[in-house]
CSV table of C-alpha atoms in Angstrom, one decimal:
chain,number,residue,atom,x,y,z
A,379,MET,CA,110.5,86.1,134.8
A,380,SER,CA,113.9,87.2,136.2
A,381,VAL,CA,116.3,89.4,134.4
A,382,GLY,CA,120.0,89.2,135.0
A,383,GLU,CA,122.4,92.0,135.8
A,384,ARG,CA,121.3,95.2,134.1
A,385,VAL,CA,123.8,97.6,132.5
A,386,SER,CA,122.2,101.0,131.6
A,387,ASP,CA,125.1,102.4,129.7
A,388,PRO,CA,127.8,99.8,129.1
A,389,VAL,CA,131.0,100.9,127.3
A,390,GLY,CA,132.1,99.4,124.0
A,391,LEU,CA,128.7,99.0,122.4
A,392,SER,CA,128.7,98.7,118.7
A,393,GLU,CA,127.1,101.6,116.8
A,394,VAL,CA,124.0,99.7,115.7
A,395,VAL,CA,123.3,98.7,119.3
A,396,SER,CA,123.8,102.3,120.5
A,397,ILE,CA,121.5,103.7,117.9
A,398,THR,CA,118.8,101.1,118.6
A,399,ARG,CA,119.1,101.9,122.3
A,400,ASP,CA,118.9,105.6,121.7
A,401,LEU,CA,115.8,105.2,119.5
A,402,ILE,CA,114.1,103.0,122.1
A,403,ARG,CA,114.7,105.8,124.7
A,404,ILE,CA,112.6,108.1,122.6
A,405,ASP,CA,108.9,107.4,123.2
A,406,THR,CA,107.1,107.3,119.9
A,407,SER,CA,103.9,105.6,121.0
A,408,ASN,CA,101.0,105.5,118.5
A,409,TYR,CA,97.7,104.9,120.2
A,410,GLY,CA,95.6,105.0,117.1
A,411,GLY,CA,92.6,107.1,116.3
A,412,GLY,CA,94.8,110.1,115.7
A,413,ARG,CA,96.4,109.9,119.2
A,414,ALA,CA,100.2,109.6,119.2
A,415,VAL,CA,103.3,111.0,120.9
A,416,GLY,CA,104.7,111.7,117.4
A,417,GLU,CA,107.8,110.7,115.6
A,418,SER,CA,109.6,114.0,115.4
A,419,ARG,CA,112.2,113.4,118.1
A,420,ALA,CA,113.2,110.1,116.6
A,421,ALA,CA,113.4,111.7,113.2
A,422,ASP,CA,115.7,114.4,114.7
A,423,LEU,CA,118.1,111.7,115.8
A,424,VAL,CA,118.1,109.8,112.4
A,425,GLU,CA,118.5,113.1,110.5
A,426,ARG,CA,121.4,114.1,112.7
A,427,LEU,CA,123.2,110.8,112.4
A,428,LEU,CA,122.9,110.7,108.6
A,429,GLY,CA,123.7,114.4,108.3
A,430,GLU,CA,127.0,113.7,110.1
A,431,VAL,CA,128.2,111.7,107.1
A,432,GLY,CA,126.7,114.0,104.5
A,433,ILE,CA,123.4,112.3,103.8
A,434,VAL,CA,120.8,115.1,103.6
A,435,CYS,CA,117.3,114.3,104.7
A,436,GLU,CA,114.0,116.0,103.8
A,437,ARG,CA,111.1,116.1,106.3
A,438,PHE,CA,107.5,115.8,105.4
A,439,GLU,CA,104.6,116.0,107.9
A,440,ALA,CA,100.9,115.4,107.2
A,441,GLU,CA,100.2,116.8,110.7
A,442,PRO,CA,102.6,118.6,113.1
A,443,GLY,CA,104.9,116.2,114.8
A,444,ARG,CA,104.1,113.2,112.6
A,445,THR,CA,107.4,113.3,110.8
A,446,ASN,CA,108.4,111.3,107.7
A,447,LEU,CA,112.1,111.5,106.7
A,448,VAL,CA,113.5,110.7,103.3
A,449,ALA,CA,117.0,110.8,101.8
A,450,ARG,CA,118.6,109.7,98.6
A,451,TRP,CA,122.1,108.3,98.5
A,452,PRO,CA,123.3,108.6,95.0
A,453,GLY,CA,124.8,105.4,93.4
A,454,ARG,CA,127.7,105.0,91.0
A,455,ASP,CA,125.3,104.2,88.1
A,456,ARG,CA,122.2,106.4,88.4
A,457,THR,CA,120.7,104.7,85.3
A,458,LEU,CA,120.0,101.6,87.4
A,459,PRO,CA,116.7,101.1,89.2
A,460,GLY,CA,117.0,102.3,92.8
A,461,LEU,CA,116.7,100.4,96.0
A,462,LEU,CA,114.6,101.6,98.9
A,463,LEU,CA,115.4,100.9,102.6
A,464,HIS,CA,112.6,101.9,104.9
A,465,GLY,CA,111.4,101.6,108.4
A,466,HIS,CA,108.7,103.2,110.7
A,467,LEU,CA,109.6,105.3,113.7
A,468,ASP,CA,106.4,104.8,115.7
A,469,VAL,CA,105.7,102.0,118.2
A,470,VAL,CA,102.6,100.5,119.8
A,471,PRO,CA,101.8,101.6,123.4
A,472,VAL,CA,102.8,99.7,126.5
A,473,ASP,CA,101.4,98.8,129.9
A,474,ALA,CA,104.6,99.6,131.8
A,475,ALA,CA,103.3,97.9,134.9
A,476,ALA,CA,103.4,94.5,133.1
A,477,TRP,CA,107.1,94.9,132.1
A,478,THR,CA,110.1,93.7,133.9
A,479,VAL,CA,112.1,96.7,132.8
A,480,ASP,CA,111.4,100.3,131.8
A,481,PRO,CA,110.0,99.8,128.3
A,482,PHE,CA,111.6,103.1,127.2
A,483,GLY,CA,114.8,102.7,129.2
A,484,GLY,CA,116.9,100.9,126.5
A,485,GLU,CA,118.3,98.6,129.2
A,486,ILE,CA,120.8,95.9,128.5
A,487,ALA,CA,120.6,92.6,130.4
A,488,ASP,CA,121.3,88.9,129.7
A,489,GLY,CA,123.0,89.8,126.4
A,490,MET,CA,119.9,91.5,125.1
A,491,LEU,CA,118.6,95.1,124.5
A,492,TRP,CA,115.2,95.5,126.1
A,493,GLY,CA,112.5,98.0,125.2
A,494,ARG,CA,109.6,98.9,123.0
A,495,GLY,CA,110.8,98.9,119.4
A,496,ALA,CA,113.7,96.6,119.9
A,497,VAL,CA,112.0,94.2,117.4
A,498,ASP,CA,109.3,96.4,115.8
A,499,MET,CA,111.1,98.1,114.4
A,500,LYS,CA,113.7,100.5,115.7
A,501,ASN,CA,116.3,97.7,115.3
A,502,MET,CA,116.0,98.0,111.5
A,503,VAL,CA,116.0,101.8,111.5
A,504,ALA,CA,119.3,101.5,113.4
A,505,MET,CA,120.7,98.9,111.0
A,506,ILE,CA,119.9,101.2,108.0
A,507,VAL,CA,121.5,104.2,109.7
A,508,ALA,CA,124.6,102.3,111.0
A,509,SER,CA,125.1,100.5,107.6
A,510,VAL,CA,125.0,103.8,105.7
A,511,ARG,CA,127.3,105.5,108.2
A,512,ARG,CA,129.8,102.6,108.0
A,513,MET,CA,129.9,102.7,104.2
A,514,VAL,CA,130.1,106.4,103.8
A,515,THR,CA,132.9,106.7,106.4
A,516,ALA,CA,134.8,104.0,104.6
A,517,GLY,CA,134.5,105.9,101.3
A,518,GLU,CA,132.1,103.5,99.8
A,519,GLN,CA,129.3,104.3,97.4
A,520,PRO,CA,126.4,102.0,96.4
A,521,GLU,CA,126.1,100.7,92.8
A,522,ARG,CA,122.6,102.2,92.5
A,523,ASP,CA,120.7,105.0,94.1
A,524,VAL,CA,119.6,104.0,97.6
A,525,VAL,CA,116.6,105.8,99.0
A,526,LEU,CA,116.2,105.9,102.8
A,527,ALA,CA,112.8,106.4,104.2
A,528,PHE,CA,111.6,106.5,107.8
A,529,PHE,CA,107.8,106.7,108.1
A,530,ALA,CA,105.3,107.8,110.7
A,531,ASP,CA,102.0,106.1,111.7
A,532,GLU,CA,102.6,102.6,110.5
A,533,GLU,CA,101.1,101.2,113.7
A,534,ALA,CA,97.8,102.9,112.9
A,535,GLY,CA,97.4,101.9,109.3
A,536,CYS,CA,100.1,104.1,107.7
A,537,VAL,CA,97.6,106.9,107.1
A,538,LEU,CA,99.9,109.8,108.0
A,539,GLY,CA,103.1,107.9,106.9
A,540,SER,CA,103.7,105.8,103.8
A,541,GLN,CA,100.1,106.2,102.5
A,542,TRP,CA,100.3,110.0,102.7
A,543,MET,CA,103.8,110.1,101.2
A,544,VAL,CA,102.7,107.9,98.2
A,545,GLU,CA,99.7,110.2,97.6
A,546,HIS,CA,101.5,113.6,98.1
A,547,HIS,CA,105.2,113.0,97.5
A,548,PRO,CA,105.6,110.1,95.1
A,549,GLU,CA,108.5,111.9,93.5
A,550,GLN,CA,110.7,110.9,96.5
A,551,PHE,CA,110.6,107.3,95.3
A,552,ALA,CA,111.2,108.0,91.6
A,553,GLY,CA,113.2,105.3,89.9
A,554,VAL,CA,112.9,102.8,92.8
A,555,ARG,CA,112.2,99.2,91.8
A,556,ASP,CA,112.7,97.1,95.0
A,557,ALA,CA,112.5,97.8,98.7
A,558,ILE,CA,113.6,96.1,101.9
A,559,SER,CA,111.9,96.6,105.3
A,560,GLU,CA,110.3,94.6,108.1
A,561,GLY,CA,108.3,91.4,108.3
A,562,GLY,CA,111.0,88.8,107.8
A,563,GLY,CA,114.7,88.2,108.0
A,564,TYR,CA,115.0,86.5,111.3
A,565,SER,CA,116.3,83.0,111.5
A,566,VAL,CA,114.5,79.8,112.5
A,567,THR,CA,116.0,76.4,113.3
A,568,LEU,CA,114.5,73.5,111.4
A,569,GLY,CA,113.7,69.9,112.4
A,570,GLU,CA,114.0,67.9,115.5
A,571,ARG,CA,117.8,67.7,115.2
A,572,ALA,CA,118.0,71.5,115.0
A,573,ASP,CA,120.9,71.4,112.6
A,574,THR,CA,119.5,73.6,109.8
A,575,ARG,CA,119.0,77.3,110.0
A,576,ALA,CA,116.7,79.2,107.6
A,577,TYR,CA,116.0,82.9,107.3
A,578,LEU,CA,112.4,83.9,106.5
A,579,LEU,CA,112.1,86.4,103.7
A,580,ASN,CA,108.8,88.3,103.7
A,581,THR,CA,107.6,87.9,100.1
A,582,GLY,CA,103.9,88.3,100.9
A,583,GLU,CA,101.4,89.9,103.3
A,584,LYS,CA,97.9,89.2,104.2
A,585,GLY,CA,95.3,91.9,103.6
A,586,VAL,CA,93.7,93.8,106.5
A,587,LEU,CA,90.0,94.6,107.0
A,588,TRP,CA,88.8,96.4,110.1
A,589,LEU,CA,85.1,96.0,110.1
A,590,ARG,CA,82.5,97.7,112.2
A,591,LEU,CA,79.4,95.7,113.1
A,592,THR,CA,76.3,97.7,114.2
A,593,ALA,CA,73.2,95.8,115.4
A,594,HIS,CA,69.9,97.7,115.5
A,595,GLY,CA,66.9,97.0,117.8
A,596,ALA,CA,64.2,98.6,119.8
A,597,ALA,CA,65.0,100.8,122.7
A,598,GLY,CA,63.0,100.3,125.9
A,599,HIS,CA,62.9,100.0,129.7
A,600,ALA,CA,64.9,97.1,131.0
A,601,SER,CA,62.1,96.1,133.3
A,602,LEU,CA,60.1,94.9,130.3
A,603,ALA,CA,60.7,91.8,128.2
A,604,SER,CA,62.7,92.7,125.1
A,605,GLN,CA,61.7,91.2,121.7
A,606,ASP,CA,64.2,93.1,119.6
A,607,SER,CA,67.5,93.6,121.6
A,608,ALA,CA,70.4,95.1,119.6
A,609,ILE,CA,72.9,93.6,122.2
A,610,VAL,CA,71.4,90.1,121.9
A,611,LYS,CA,71.6,90.4,118.1
A,612,LEU,CA,75.2,91.6,118.3
A,613,ALA,CA,76.2,88.8,120.7
A,614,ALA,CA,74.8,86.2,118.4
A,615,ALA,CA,76.6,87.7,115.4
A,616,VAL,CA,79.9,87.9,117.3
A,617,GLY,CA,79.5,84.3,118.4
A,618,ARG,CA,78.9,83.1,114.8
A,619,ILE,CA,81.9,85.1,113.4
A,620,GLY,CA,84.1,83.7,116.1
A,621,ALA,CA,83.1,80.2,115.2
A,622,LEU,CA,83.8,80.5,111.5
A,623,ASP,CA,86.0,77.7,110.2
A,624,TRP,CA,88.4,79.0,107.6
A,625,PRO,CA,89.9,76.3,105.3
A,626,VAL,CA,93.6,75.9,104.6
A,627,SER,CA,94.5,77.7,101.3
A,628,PHE,CA,97.9,77.9,99.7
A,629,THR,CA,99.3,80.9,97.8
A,630,GLU,CA,102.4,81.0,95.7
A,631,THR,CA,104.5,82.0,98.7
A,632,THR,CA,103.2,79.3,101.0
A,633,THR,CA,103.2,76.5,98.4
A,634,HIS,CA,107.0,77.1,97.9
A,635,LEU,CA,107.6,77.6,101.6
A,636,PHE,CA,106.0,74.3,102.6
A,637,GLN,CA,107.6,72.4,99.8
A,638,ARG,CA,111.0,73.6,100.9
A,639,LEU,CA,110.3,72.8,104.5
A,640,ARG,CA,109.5,69.2,103.6
A,641,GLU,CA,112.7,68.9,101.6
A,642,LEU,CA,115.0,70.5,104.3
A,643,THR,CA,113.5,68.5,107.2
A,644,GLY,CA,112.9,65.2,105.4
A,645,ALA,CA,109.4,65.3,106.9
A,646,SER,CA,106.9,62.7,106.0
A,647,SER,CA,104.3,63.6,103.3
A,648,GLU,CA,101.7,62.5,105.8
A,649,LEU,CA,102.4,65.5,108.0
A,650,SER,CA,99.7,68.2,107.8
A,651,PRO,CA,100.8,71.7,107.0
A,652,PHE,CA,100.1,72.7,110.7
A,653,GLU,CA,102.2,69.8,111.9
A,654,LEU,CA,105.0,70.7,109.4
A,655,ALA,CA,105.0,74.3,110.7
A,656,ALA,CA,105.8,73.0,114.2
A,657,LEU,CA,109.2,72.1,112.9
A,658,VAL,CA,110.3,75.8,112.9
A,659,GLY,CA,109.8,76.0,116.7
A,660,PRO,CA,108.5,79.3,118.2
A,661,SER,CA,107.8,80.7,114.7
A,662,ALA,CA,105.2,78.0,113.9
A,663,SER,CA,102.3,80.3,114.7
A,664,ARG,CA,103.3,82.8,112.1
A,665,LEU,CA,103.7,80.2,109.4
A,666,ARG,CA,100.3,78.7,110.3
A,667,ALA,CA,98.7,82.1,110.1
A,668,GLY,CA,99.7,82.3,106.5
A,669,LEU,CA,97.6,79.2,105.6
A,670,GLN,CA,94.1,80.6,106.2
A,671,ASN,CA,92.0,83.7,106.6
A,672,VAL,CA,91.4,84.9,110.1
A,673,ALA,CA,88.6,87.1,111.6
A,674,ASN,CA,88.8,88.1,115.3
A,675,VAL,CA,86.3,90.2,117.2
A,676,THR,CA,88.5,92.8,119.0
A,677,MET,CA,86.1,95.4,120.5
A,678,ILE,CA,82.5,95.4,121.7
A,679,SER,CA,80.4,98.4,122.8
A,680,GLY,CA,76.7,98.8,123.7
A,681,GLY,CA,74.4,100.4,126.2
A,682,TYR,CA,74.6,103.6,128.2
A,683,LYS,CA,72.5,103.0,131.3
A,684,GLU,CA,71.8,100.0,133.5
A,685,ASN,CA,68.0,100.1,133.1
A,686,VAL,CA,67.8,101.1,129.4
A,687,ILE,CA,67.7,98.6,126.5
A,688,PRO,CA,69.8,100.4,123.9
A,689,GLU,CA,68.7,100.8,120.3
A,690,SER,CA,72.2,99.8,118.9
A,691,ALA,CA,75.4,98.1,119.8
A,692,THR,CA,78.6,97.8,118.0
A,693,ALA,CA,81.7,95.5,117.6
A,694,THR,CA,84.9,95.6,115.7
A,695,VAL,CA,86.3,92.7,113.6
A,696,ASP,CA,89.9,92.5,112.6
A,697,ALA,CA,90.0,90.2,109.5
A,698,ARG,CA,93.2,89.2,107.8
A,699,PHE,CA,92.7,87.7,104.3
A,700,LEU,CA,95.0,85.8,101.9
A,701,PRO,CA,95.8,87.3,98.5
A,702,GLY,CA,92.8,87.0,96.2
A,703,GLN,CA,90.3,86.2,98.9
A,704,ARG,CA,89.1,89.7,100.0
A,705,ASN,CA,85.6,89.4,98.6
A,706,GLU,CA,85.1,85.9,99.9
A,707,VAL,CA,86.1,86.9,103.4
A,708,ILE,CA,83.7,89.9,103.5
A,709,ALA,CA,80.9,87.8,102.2
A,710,ARG,CA,81.3,85.1,104.8
A,711,ILE,CA,81.4,87.7,107.6
A,712,ARG,CA,78.3,89.5,106.4
A,713,GLU,CA,76.5,86.2,106.2
A,714,ALA,CA,77.6,85.2,109.7
A,715,ALA,CA,76.5,88.6,111.1
A,716,GLY,CA,73.0,88.0,109.9
A,717,GLU,CA,69.9,90.2,109.6
A,718,GLY,CA,69.7,93.4,111.6
A,719,VAL,CA,73.5,93.7,111.8
A,720,ASP,CA,75.3,96.2,109.4
A,721,VAL,CA,78.9,95.5,108.4
A,722,GLU,CA,81.0,98.5,107.3
A,723,VAL,CA,84.6,98.6,106.2
A,724,GLN,CA,86.5,101.1,108.5
A,725,LEU,CA,90.0,100.4,107.1
A,726,GLU,CA,91.3,98.3,104.3
A,727,LEU,CA,94.9,97.4,103.3
A,728,ILE,CA,95.6,95.2,100.3
A,729,ALA,CA,97.0,91.6,100.4
A,730,MET,CA,100.1,91.3,98.2
A,731,GLU,CA,102.8,88.9,97.1
A,732,SER,CA,106.3,89.5,95.6
A,733,PRO,CA,108.3,87.1,93.5
A,734,ASN,CA,110.3,84.6,95.5
A,735,ASP,CA,113.1,84.8,93.0
A,736,GLY,CA,114.8,87.6,91.0
A,737,GLU,CA,117.9,89.8,91.3
A,738,LEU,CA,117.4,91.1,94.9
A,739,VAL,CA,116.3,87.7,96.2
A,740,SER,CA,119.5,86.2,94.7
A,741,VAL,CA,121.6,88.9,96.4
A,742,ILE,CA,120.0,88.3,99.8
A,743,GLU,CA,120.5,84.5,99.4
A,744,ALA,CA,124.2,85.0,98.5
A,745,VAL,CA,124.8,87.4,101.4
A,746,VAL,CA,123.2,85.0,103.9
A,747,GLU,CA,125.4,82.2,102.6
A,748,ARG,CA,128.5,84.3,103.1
A,749,HIS,CA,127.6,85.3,106.7
A,750,ASP,CA,126.0,82.0,107.8
A,751,PRO,CA,127.3,79.2,105.6
A,752,GLY,CA,124.9,76.4,105.1
A,753,ALA,CA,121.8,78.5,106.0
A,754,THR,CA,119.0,78.9,103.5
A,755,VAL,CA,116.4,81.6,102.7
A,756,LEU,CA,112.7,80.7,102.7
A,757,PRO,CA,109.8,82.8,101.4
A,758,HIS,CA,107.2,83.8,104.1
A,759,LEU,CA,103.7,85.2,104.0
A,760,ILE,CA,103.3,87.4,107.1
A,761,PRO,CA,99.9,87.7,108.9
A,762,GLY,CA,100.3,91.4,109.4
A,763,GLY,CA,100.8,94.4,107.2
A,764,THR,CA,103.7,96.8,106.6
A,765,ASP,CA,104.4,100.1,104.7
A,766,ALA,CA,105.2,97.9,101.7
A,767,LYS,CA,101.5,97.8,100.9
A,768,ALA,CA,101.3,101.6,100.2
A,769,LEU,CA,104.6,101.6,98.3
A,770,SER,CA,103.3,98.8,96.0
A,771,ARG,CA,101.0,101.4,94.5
A,772,LEU,CA,104.1,103.0,93.0
A,773,GLY,CA,105.1,99.7,91.4
A,774,ILE,CA,107.8,99.1,94.1
A,775,THR,CA,108.3,95.4,94.9
A,776,GLY,CA,108.6,95.0,98.7
A,777,TYR,CA,110.5,92.4,100.7
A,778,GLY,CA,110.7,92.1,104.5
A,779,PHE,CA,114.2,91.2,105.6
A,780,ILE,CA,115.6,92.4,109.0
A,781,PRO,CA,118.5,90.0,109.3
A,782,LEU,CA,118.7,88.5,112.7
A,783,ARG,CA,120.6,85.3,113.7
A,784,LEU,CA,118.7,84.1,116.7
A,785,PRO,CA,119.0,81.2,119.3
A,786,ALA,CA,116.8,78.2,118.3
A,787,ASP,CA,114.5,78.5,121.3
A,788,PHE,CA,114.1,82.3,121.2
A,789,ASP,CA,110.4,83.2,120.8
A,790,PHE,CA,110.9,86.0,118.4
A,791,PRO,CA,107.3,86.3,117.1
A,792,GLY,CA,106.2,86.7,120.7
A,793,MET,CA,108.3,89.9,120.8
A,794,PHE,CA,106.1,91.7,118.3
A,795,HIS,CA,103.9,94.1,120.4
A,796,GLY,CA,104.7,91.9,123.4
A,797,VAL,CA,105.7,92.5,127.0
A,798,ASP,CA,109.4,92.7,127.6
A,799,GLU,CA,110.3,93.1,123.9
A,800,ARG,CA,114.0,92.5,123.4
A,801,VAL,CA,116.6,91.5,120.9
A,802,PRO,CA,120.0,89.8,121.3
A,803,LEU,CA,123.0,92.2,121.0
A,804,ASP,CA,124.8,89.8,118.7
A,805,ALA,CA,121.8,89.5,116.4
A,806,LEU,CA,121.9,93.3,115.9
A,807,ASP,CA,125.6,93.2,115.0
A,808,PHE,CA,125.0,90.3,112.6
A,809,GLY,CA,122.1,92.1,111.0
A,810,CYS,CA,124.0,95.3,110.5
A,811,ALA,CA,126.9,93.3,108.8
A,812,VAL,CA,124.4,91.5,106.5
A,813,LEU,CA,122.5,94.6,105.6
A,814,THR,CA,125.7,96.4,104.8
A,815,ASP,CA,126.7,93.6,102.5
A,816,ILE,CA,123.3,93.6,100.8
A,817,ILE,CA,123.7,97.3,100.1
A,818,ARG,CA,127.2,96.7,98.6
A,819,SER,CA,126.0,93.8,96.5
A,820,ALA,CA,122.6,95.1,95.2
């Protein structure tokens, strides 16, 4: 692809764009397995920017350099339940050779800010910081306490971030009822006429199971016929798991979503859910992913010498399950794996759903109408997981809403963990204005 004129440090950038750019320029790559650059330098920037307007942050680290940052902004009525705004500071790694631009350069071209974290999710971190700075500078105070949290390690299962904070420092979230973070908020354009815009509000998340498959067999010399090959057993198991046919299954979130899609687009009742999802354009894949369980084999390992038949071989399966279907998914994978193949849970994150109505949802709907008249808000079950899972253990109801008004043909889902991740500058400005209004109105 070609990129237009690049401007490394243009003048006149809005504060939210500048903060996002500065965060992108701090490499916080999380490689998983305990290997990470660390979030401390990004936390330094956030702490300084909030400190400049009198918001004092506390730092918490499960391990050196893996920084979690929390601040409480007192509201006018401290008897009201609090609101949590949170984001994570780490990003997934990049293959820089595959990118058109420096992934940590924070470059601006074609009206967009490019770099790892532009979408997931340094944009939201910047929106939170810029919105708070804007309000404090204007002498404004929220109605209720607003807790600001910036977590480590979300991209590796939240172990050193939100999970650790919930287990070791739950007092930091005392009094909080609702939370806003990632997973939704971006706009989609509906129907063939492309005349209706909707914003997807993350009200649900699939659960996550990382499963380790281990096949056992007889070791031997590769010059002899093998009757009990671990690798052959594993290959057969992987093939069966990859061929599993997962049926369409609706949850409370997806039932409401697809009903509203039919109403808004006037689509025929004969359209299947997968055909109906196509009416949201590039985001169709994310909507379809919320309709069924998924199990993908992501890693395979076996053998240690060309002429040795190994006694074991392993594979990793990443399974994403709908709320209420965890046991069914594990049972089907174990059955497909077959005899001689062990299935162990390496990591598990719950599936969850939040109400698609209520006080905070009503606030979000009203604010969207003010900033984008005629647009609507639709519930969305995301295929991935966020820090909201850990926070739900404290009774906090989580919603994903990073407000971004996007061009109809912009493949926003493709930006998540993708090459040449980028976000329109005007979408960042729109999002900061909407988030500021949500804080004022909540």
